[in-house]
Coordinates of C-alpha atoms in Angstrom, one line a residue:
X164 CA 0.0 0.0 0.0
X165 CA 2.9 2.5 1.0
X166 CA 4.8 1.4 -2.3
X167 CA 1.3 2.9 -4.5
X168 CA 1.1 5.8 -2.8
X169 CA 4.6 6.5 -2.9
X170 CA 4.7 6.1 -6.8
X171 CA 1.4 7.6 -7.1
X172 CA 2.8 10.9 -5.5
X173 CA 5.9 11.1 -7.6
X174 CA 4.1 10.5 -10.6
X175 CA 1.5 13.1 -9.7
X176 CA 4.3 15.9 -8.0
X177 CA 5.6 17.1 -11.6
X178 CA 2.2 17.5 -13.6
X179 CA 1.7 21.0 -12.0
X180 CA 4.8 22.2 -13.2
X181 CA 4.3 20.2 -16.6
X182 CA 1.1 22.2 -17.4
X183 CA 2.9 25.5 -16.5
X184 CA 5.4 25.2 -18.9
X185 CA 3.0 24.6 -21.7
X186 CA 0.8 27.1 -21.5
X187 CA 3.9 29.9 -22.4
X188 CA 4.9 27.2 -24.9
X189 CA 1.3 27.9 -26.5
X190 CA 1.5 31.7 -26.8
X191 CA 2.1 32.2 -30.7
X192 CA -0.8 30.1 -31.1
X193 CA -3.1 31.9 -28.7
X194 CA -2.0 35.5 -30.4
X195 CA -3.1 34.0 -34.1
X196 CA -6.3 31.8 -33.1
X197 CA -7.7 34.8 -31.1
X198 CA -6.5 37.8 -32.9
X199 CA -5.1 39.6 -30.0
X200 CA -1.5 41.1 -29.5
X201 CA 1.9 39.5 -27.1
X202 CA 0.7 41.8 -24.6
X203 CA -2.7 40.4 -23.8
X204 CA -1.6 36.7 -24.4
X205 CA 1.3 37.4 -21.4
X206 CA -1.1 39.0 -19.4
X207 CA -3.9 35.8 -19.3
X208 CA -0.6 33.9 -18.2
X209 CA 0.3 36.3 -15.6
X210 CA -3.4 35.6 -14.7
X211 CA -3.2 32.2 -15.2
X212 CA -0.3 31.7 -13.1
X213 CA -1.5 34.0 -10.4
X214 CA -4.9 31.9 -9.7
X215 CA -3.3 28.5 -10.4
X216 CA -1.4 29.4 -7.0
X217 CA -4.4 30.3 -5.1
X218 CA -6.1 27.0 -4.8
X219 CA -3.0 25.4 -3.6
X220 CA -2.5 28.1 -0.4
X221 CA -6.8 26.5 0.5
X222 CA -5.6 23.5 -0.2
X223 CA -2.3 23.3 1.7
X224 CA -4.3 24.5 5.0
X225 CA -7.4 21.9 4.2
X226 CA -4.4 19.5 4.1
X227 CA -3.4 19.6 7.7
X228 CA -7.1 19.5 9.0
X229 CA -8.5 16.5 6.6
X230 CA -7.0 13.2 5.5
X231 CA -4.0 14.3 3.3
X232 CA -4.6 10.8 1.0
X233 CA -8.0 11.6 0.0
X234 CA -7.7 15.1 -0.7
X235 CA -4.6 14.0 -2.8
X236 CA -6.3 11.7 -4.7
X237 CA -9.4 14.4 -5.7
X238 CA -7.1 16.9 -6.6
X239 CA -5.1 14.6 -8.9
X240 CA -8.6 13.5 -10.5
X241 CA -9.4 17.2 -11.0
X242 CA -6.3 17.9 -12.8
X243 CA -6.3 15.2 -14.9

């Protein structure tokens, strides 16, 4: 049981960072598809970034009060 957990969490730990990374990747596309200038398309990642970070401040504190495990394993399922 430890063994799955432990390999669920380090296949899980990186896909934040993984979905980060893409979105900048993305921004030539973004500019063309929606007709909008470099300066809007950095500023929806700015934004993006910004409340990406805000869930994870809520969920750090609902960590300590509730079962770490299951709130793991929802927010993994959300993401994905």
């Amino acid at each position: 049981k430890k063994q799955w957990i432990a390999c669920f969490v380090a296949y899980a730990g990186p896909l934040s960072a993984l979905i980060s990374f893409i979105y900048p990747q993305a921004l030539y596309n973004i500019t063309q598809d929606l007709h909008i200038d470099s300066t809007m398309a950095n500023i929806s990642v700015t934004a993006y970034m910004v409340i990406s970070e805000f869930p994870r401040s809520l969920l750090g504190n609902m960590a300590d009060r509730l079962d770490k495990r299951q709130l793991y394993i929802g927010t993994c399922a959300i993401l994905v």
